[in-house]
Amino acid sequence: MDAAAKAIAPGAIVNVRGEDGRGFGTGYFNPKSLIAVRLLAEDCDAAIGQDFFAERLARALKLRDSLYGKPFYRLVHAEGDHLPGLVVDRFGDTLTVQIGTAGMEKQRGAILAALDQLLSPATVILRGDAPSRALEGLDSHVETVKGKGHRIAVEENGARYIADLTEGQKTGWYYDQRDNRAFIAQFAKGKSVLDAYSYTGGFGILAATAGARETVCLDSSAPALALAEESARANGVKIKPVKADVFEELERLVGASEKFDIVLADPPPFVKSKRDLEPGAKAYRKLARLAAQVTAPDGILMLASCSHNIPPDRFAAECAQGLLRAGRKARLIRQAGAGPDHPVHPLLPESAYLKVLVYALD
Ligand code: SAH
């Protein structure tokens, strides 16, 4: 990073060349970020504007159109869709847009125009409140740039959920777990379910609609649990919301020898940066142990990690240790990630951030 590079404005469009002058493509630059350049196009001097984004977005849309019958999905998954720094979730005629880098922030007008050109959305909400924006020197704000209204109904796996797109976490809804929710629901009929880190009940409500006898949604967020209750009503089912810290509640359940037929643990990232790997790995191991201890004989246990900073084999090893310490014999029956509306960039293993393991316990 020489003086000339440092003088380039954050987010500027640049050509990337090797020392031999060979062109690697067009990207955007930020001298303030650890990831100084992100590539947008393979050619140098590519025109980056509305047409460029319209073409990339059309490609992203085509893939989703072939996957889903209804317009509810992640439309753009950053690097996975060759649009680093941009995430767009679609909820019918409403879009939530997350811009994570100075480079994409500079293209905001072109991106919004391209989205309009392609989809004519009624409502567009900019969720500019991801903490990672600070690393790019960006501010934190949420803004409705088109239309109005922040509460919408999400249709997924045949269930209806209420999501709050301005006040909710991230873009308001976690589409990444769609296929895993459907997988778990297969086991739910007549069973008791503990949905730990439930957020607004993505797993628990689907299990309840599939005939679960009892569904506990456990989360530390009161607004998330209130939405879970509303969504349960919208589907004509009941859930039991419990507002507590998951580790504390699991310790209490272990002490009281209370068990559930199906236990799900989908926590926030325990490994926020590479530095947190060891303490984070330990927390996953402990969670696996406690969750296994409250799983009934012949029960189903799902353990998940959304930390891109812990590799899949390390996460699996910690879960295995936790099961061992709980003294539970297990058969691993599903190893999954996010759904196909969250494509992974083949050269960026970190873009496969979600790891989900499902075990059948003896
Ligand atoms: N399973 C959810 C997504 C979970 S996101 C779904 O399918 O949509 C992680 C959740 O963990 C958030 O709702 C957050 O409020 C909750 N959370 C974070 N720390 C927690 C803690 N210590 N105890 C309980 N819940 C916690």
XYZ file of C-alpha atoms and ligand atoms in Angstrom:
388
model
C 0.000 0.000 0.000
C 2.036 2.960 -1.244
C 1.233 6.666 -0.959
C -0.431 6.731 -4.383
C -2.745 3.857 -3.428
C -3.566 5.455 -0.063
C -4.632 8.597 -1.893
C -7.308 6.753 -3.904
C -10.796 7.548 -2.603
C -12.535 4.692 -0.707
C -14.808 2.837 -3.109
C -13.172 4.055 -6.312
C -13.362 1.822 -9.388
C -9.874 0.587 -10.346
C -8.109 -1.765 -12.737
C -6.139 -4.533 -11.052
C -2.847 -5.453 -12.738
C 0.063 -7.700 -11.900
C 3.608 -6.362 -11.728
C 4.066 -7.592 -15.288
C 1.160 -5.406 -16.374
C -1.201 -8.304 -16.883
C -4.821 -7.280 -16.250
C -6.824 -9.140 -13.606
C -9.981 -7.125 -14.044
C -12.032 -4.205 -12.763
C -12.789 -3.874 -9.099
C -13.345 -1.374 -6.351
C -10.723 -0.228 -3.924
C -10.730 0.828 -0.292
C -7.416 1.796 1.325
C -9.129 1.662 4.751
C -10.254 -1.961 4.468
C -8.258 -5.153 5.121
C -9.705 -6.432 1.862
C -8.375 -3.579 -0.258
C -9.799 -4.696 -3.617
C -12.859 -6.691 -4.577
C -13.178 -7.706 -8.207
C -16.366 -6.979 -10.130
C -15.417 -7.952 -13.688
C -12.715 -10.088 -15.317
C -11.836 -7.412 -17.890
C -9.993 -4.195 -17.184
C -11.836 -0.939 -17.881
C -15.242 -2.618 -17.556
C -18.098 -0.085 -17.427
C -19.615 -0.325 -13.946
C -23.082 1.224 -13.891
C -26.782 0.436 -14.163
C -26.347 -1.869 -17.190
C -23.624 -3.863 -15.466
C -25.795 -4.377 -12.378
C -28.925 -5.113 -14.437
C -27.045 -7.934 -16.179
C -25.710 -9.436 -12.921
C -29.093 -9.099 -11.204
C -30.893 -10.746 -14.138
C -28.520 -13.715 -13.810
C -29.218 -13.918 -10.071
C -32.978 -13.704 -10.692
C -32.920 -16.417 -13.352
C -31.369 -18.883 -10.911
C -33.984 -18.133 -8.220
C -36.834 -18.312 -10.747
C -35.749 -21.832 -11.621
C -35.579 -22.828 -7.934
C -38.687 -21.317 -6.356
C -42.339 -21.049 -7.332
C -42.861 -17.917 -5.249
C -40.858 -14.683 -5.084
C -39.515 -15.216 -1.553
C -35.764 -15.784 -1.453
C -32.311 -14.247 -1.207
C -31.952 -12.644 -4.619
C -28.303 -11.595 -4.316
C -25.710 -13.298 -2.103
C -22.681 -11.027 -2.456
C -19.519 -12.785 -3.771
C -21.592 -15.917 -4.374
C -23.465 -14.005 -7.100
C -20.338 -12.117 -8.228
C -21.577 -8.956 -6.537
C -19.236 -8.511 -3.550
C -20.639 -6.222 -0.863
C -24.283 -6.562 -1.931
C -27.053 -8.660 -0.391
C -30.678 -8.419 -1.509
C -33.572 -10.381 0.000
C -36.899 -10.505 -1.832
C -40.259 -10.704 -0.105
C -42.774 -10.537 -2.951
C -42.821 -6.895 -4.071
C -40.606 -5.777 -1.199
C -36.798 -5.813 -1.266
C -34.304 -5.377 1.547
C -30.894 -4.273 0.365
C -27.676 -4.550 2.384
C -24.664 -2.647 1.125
C -21.555 -3.715 3.009
C -18.654 -1.929 1.342
C -17.595 1.575 0.314
C -17.321 0.349 -3.277
C -20.938 -0.776 -3.416
C -22.108 2.302 -1.502
C -20.716 4.402 -4.382
C -22.821 2.322 -6.801
C -25.986 2.628 -4.730
C -27.860 4.736 -7.304
C -26.977 2.368 -10.154
C -27.943 -0.691 -8.070
C -31.318 0.741 -7.061
C -32.046 1.796 -10.653
C -31.159 -1.703 -11.908
C -33.429 -3.309 -9.291
C -36.248 -1.003 -10.405
C -35.615 -1.831 -14.041
C -35.736 -5.558 -13.344
C -38.453 -5.959 -10.709
C -40.306 -2.623 -10.189
C -40.544 -3.324 -6.450
C -43.231 -1.475 -4.454
C -40.998 -1.138 -1.394
C -37.224 -0.994 -1.031
C -35.609 -0.906 2.407
C -31.893 -0.207 2.777
C -30.485 -2.028 5.797
C -27.254 -0.139 6.252
C -26.814 -1.263 9.852
C -24.488 -4.266 9.601
C -21.613 -3.750 12.090
C -19.098 -4.732 9.368
C -19.836 -1.433 7.573
C -17.635 0.314 10.152
C -14.608 -1.632 8.814
C -15.255 0.072 5.469
C -15.614 3.524 7.027
C -19.398 3.548 6.438
C -22.111 4.881 8.739
C -24.982 2.860 10.208
C -28.533 3.616 9.120
C -31.808 2.060 7.971
C -33.771 3.846 5.279
C -36.921 3.136 3.291
C -35.967 4.438 -0.141
C -39.197 3.438 -1.894
C -42.743 2.732 -0.732
C -43.566 2.163 2.913
C -44.348 -0.538 5.411
C -41.935 -2.724 7.254
C -43.976 -5.713 8.415
C -44.667 -8.283 5.739
C -45.705 -11.932 5.476
C -43.032 -14.392 4.314
C -44.214 -17.580 2.650
C -41.861 -20.484 3.126
C -42.305 -24.262 3.106
C -46.068 -23.709 3.067
C -46.057 -21.697 6.318
C -46.631 -17.973 6.801
C -44.333 -15.936 8.977
C -44.476 -12.281 9.961
C -41.162 -10.489 9.479
C -40.190 -6.976 10.448
C -37.863 -5.759 7.733
C -36.742 -2.514 9.385
C -36.590 -3.485 13.075
C -35.723 -7.189 12.680
C -32.198 -8.630 12.697
C -30.082 -8.427 9.503
C -32.545 -8.183 6.586
C -35.448 -9.219 8.858
C -35.616 -12.902 7.927
C -33.121 -15.786 7.669
C -33.813 -17.461 4.332
C -30.629 -19.542 4.659
C -32.263 -22.177 6.886
C -35.272 -22.847 4.613
C -34.275 -26.386 3.543
C -33.072 -27.319 7.024
C -36.415 -26.193 8.501
C -38.216 -28.493 6.064
C -35.868 -31.376 6.923
C -36.512 -31.023 10.660
C -40.286 -30.692 10.201
C -40.362 -34.259 8.800
C -39.676 -35.600 12.297
C -42.064 -33.317 14.177
C -45.419 -35.092 14.235
C -46.420 -35.834 17.833
C -43.009 -34.721 19.171
C -41.845 -32.109 21.675
C -39.520 -29.510 20.163
C -37.010 -27.111 21.718
C -36.106 -24.402 19.185
C -33.127 -22.722 20.872
C -32.045 -19.382 19.383
C -35.427 -19.414 17.673
C -35.455 -15.773 16.535
C -38.999 -15.388 15.087
C -39.660 -19.133 15.074
C -38.440 -20.220 11.635
C -37.895 -23.817 12.769
C -40.394 -24.024 15.640
C -43.451 -22.794 13.777
C -42.882 -25.143 10.846
C -42.471 -28.041 13.300
C -45.734 -26.990 14.987
C -47.574 -26.866 11.647
C -46.182 -30.357 10.947
C -47.927 -31.608 14.089
C -45.461 -31.192 16.954
C -47.135 -31.853 20.321
C -45.295 -29.014 22.076
C -42.936 -26.351 20.699
C -40.774 -24.141 22.883
C -39.176 -21.127 21.182
C -36.210 -19.977 23.265
C -34.494 -16.658 22.543
C -33.148 -13.635 24.414
C -35.003 -11.178 22.153
C -38.508 -10.195 23.297
C -39.470 -8.586 19.937
C -38.382 -11.753 18.075
C -40.527 -13.931 20.362
C -43.512 -11.578 19.982
C -43.286 -12.035 16.198
C -42.989 -15.807 16.664
C -46.257 -15.792 18.630
C -47.956 -13.716 15.946
C -46.724 -16.058 13.235
C -47.909 -19.079 15.222
C -51.395 -17.547 15.360
C -51.301 -16.848 11.616
C -50.736 -20.582 11.077
C -53.319 -21.698 13.653
C -50.704 -23.344 15.892
C -49.329 -22.738 19.388
C -45.786 -22.198 20.545
C -44.435 -21.521 24.028
C -42.104 -18.496 23.968
C -39.339 -18.477 26.587
C -37.183 -15.382 26.916
C -33.852 -16.464 28.396
C -30.168 -16.949 27.740
C -29.814 -20.309 26.008
C -26.839 -21.562 28.064
C -28.574 -20.673 31.335
C -31.861 -22.238 30.270
C -30.139 -25.420 29.054
C -28.298 -25.738 32.394
C -31.630 -25.357 34.174
C -33.303 -27.986 31.955
C -30.391 -30.391 32.544
C -30.733 -29.830 36.317
C -34.481 -30.462 36.128
C -33.956 -33.552 33.873
C -36.338 -32.072 31.292
C -35.948 -33.457 27.779
C -37.309 -32.807 24.289
C -37.685 -35.196 21.357
C -36.223 -32.634 18.944
C -33.607 -30.062 19.969
C -32.395 -27.317 17.626
C -29.555 -24.910 18.335
C -28.925 -22.196 15.735
C -26.868 -19.599 17.646
C -25.450 -16.236 16.570
C -21.798 -16.466 15.390
C -19.525 -17.509 18.288
C -16.397 -16.929 16.158
C -16.744 -13.312 15.035
C -13.103 -12.985 13.952
C -10.173 -15.364 13.470
C -8.901 -14.305 16.901
C -12.060 -15.727 18.533
C -11.535 -19.212 17.087
C -10.478 -21.012 20.291
C -13.047 -19.517 22.705
C -15.739 -19.767 20.005
C -14.927 -23.421 19.300
C -15.181 -24.125 23.030
C -18.602 -22.462 23.152
C -19.847 -24.673 20.263
C -18.568 -27.749 22.139
C -20.353 -26.726 25.322
C -23.563 -25.948 23.449
C -23.418 -29.368 21.760
C -22.981 -31.062 25.153
C -25.861 -29.223 26.814
C -28.187 -29.602 23.823
C -27.447 -33.348 23.672
C -28.148 -33.640 27.407
C -31.670 -32.264 26.959
C -32.425 -34.439 23.906
C -34.672 -37.404 24.743
C -33.675 -40.999 23.924
C -34.195 -41.643 20.194
C -34.336 -37.898 19.702
C -33.162 -35.609 16.923
C -30.495 -32.953 17.532
C -29.556 -30.154 15.144
C -26.451 -28.048 15.722
C -25.671 -25.056 13.520
C -22.949 -22.446 13.099
C -23.166 -19.302 10.997
C -19.554 -18.248 11.751
C -17.578 -18.077 8.525
C -14.444 -18.010 10.684
C -14.733 -21.635 11.856
C -14.055 -24.263 9.176
C -16.658 -27.039 8.775
C -14.338 -29.839 9.952
C -13.469 -27.939 13.131
C -17.128 -27.266 13.889
C -17.982 -30.937 13.314
C -15.113 -31.990 15.616
C -16.350 -29.719 18.415
C -19.897 -31.051 18.050
C -18.577 -34.636 18.190
C -16.660 -33.825 21.392
C -19.773 -32.286 22.934
C -21.819 -35.397 22.152
C -19.080 -37.576 23.623
C -18.991 -35.544 26.824
C -22.772 -35.823 27.089
C -22.322 -39.587 26.799
C -24.647 -39.776 23.787
C -24.246 -42.113 20.855
C -25.207 -40.422 17.615
C -25.731 -41.046 13.928
C -25.022 -38.039 11.729
C -27.918 -37.939 9.256
C -27.538 -34.560 7.583
C -24.627 -32.240 6.846
C -25.928 -29.142 5.168
C -25.406 -25.478 4.609
C -27.575 -22.659 3.387
C -30.082 -23.160 0.577
C -29.211 -22.638 -3.097
C -30.346 -18.999 -2.987
C -27.071 -18.491 -1.038
C -24.552 -19.576 -3.703
C -20.980 -20.223 -2.598
C -18.064 -18.727 -4.522
C -15.850 -21.723 -5.373
C -12.672 -19.792 -4.536
C -14.030 -18.348 -1.265
C -14.710 -21.159 1.186
C -15.793 -18.529 3.737
C -18.861 -17.809 1.626
C -20.107 -21.254 2.779
C -20.610 -19.731 6.227
C -23.567 -21.826 7.420
C -22.880 -25.318 8.741
C -25.733 -27.510 9.915
C -25.381 -30.980 11.430
C -28.362 -33.143 12.283
C -27.961 -36.233 14.441
C -30.252 -39.082 15.378
C -29.370 -39.925 18.981
C -29.741 -43.365 20.562
N -33.035 -20.046 14.133
C -33.422 -18.718 13.689
C -32.277 -17.783 13.519
C -31.431 -17.588 14.759
S -30.482 -16.111 14.773
C -34.252 -18.833 12.420
O -34.441 -19.937 11.908
O -34.708 -17.799 11.908
C -29.802 -16.134 16.379
C -30.764 -15.777 17.486
O -30.076 -15.928 18.721
C -31.271 -14.342 17.495
O -32.669 -14.336 17.472
C -30.789 -13.745 18.836
O -31.764 -12.906 19.461
C -30.575 -14.988 19.655
N -29.593 -14.895 20.745
C -28.366 -14.328 20.715
N -27.723 -14.536 21.875
C -28.561 -15.266 22.660
C -28.474 -15.815 23.975
N -27.367 -15.680 24.707
N -29.523 -16.504 24.458
C -30.649 -16.658 23.716
N -30.783 -16.183 22.462
C -29.757 -15.491 21.941
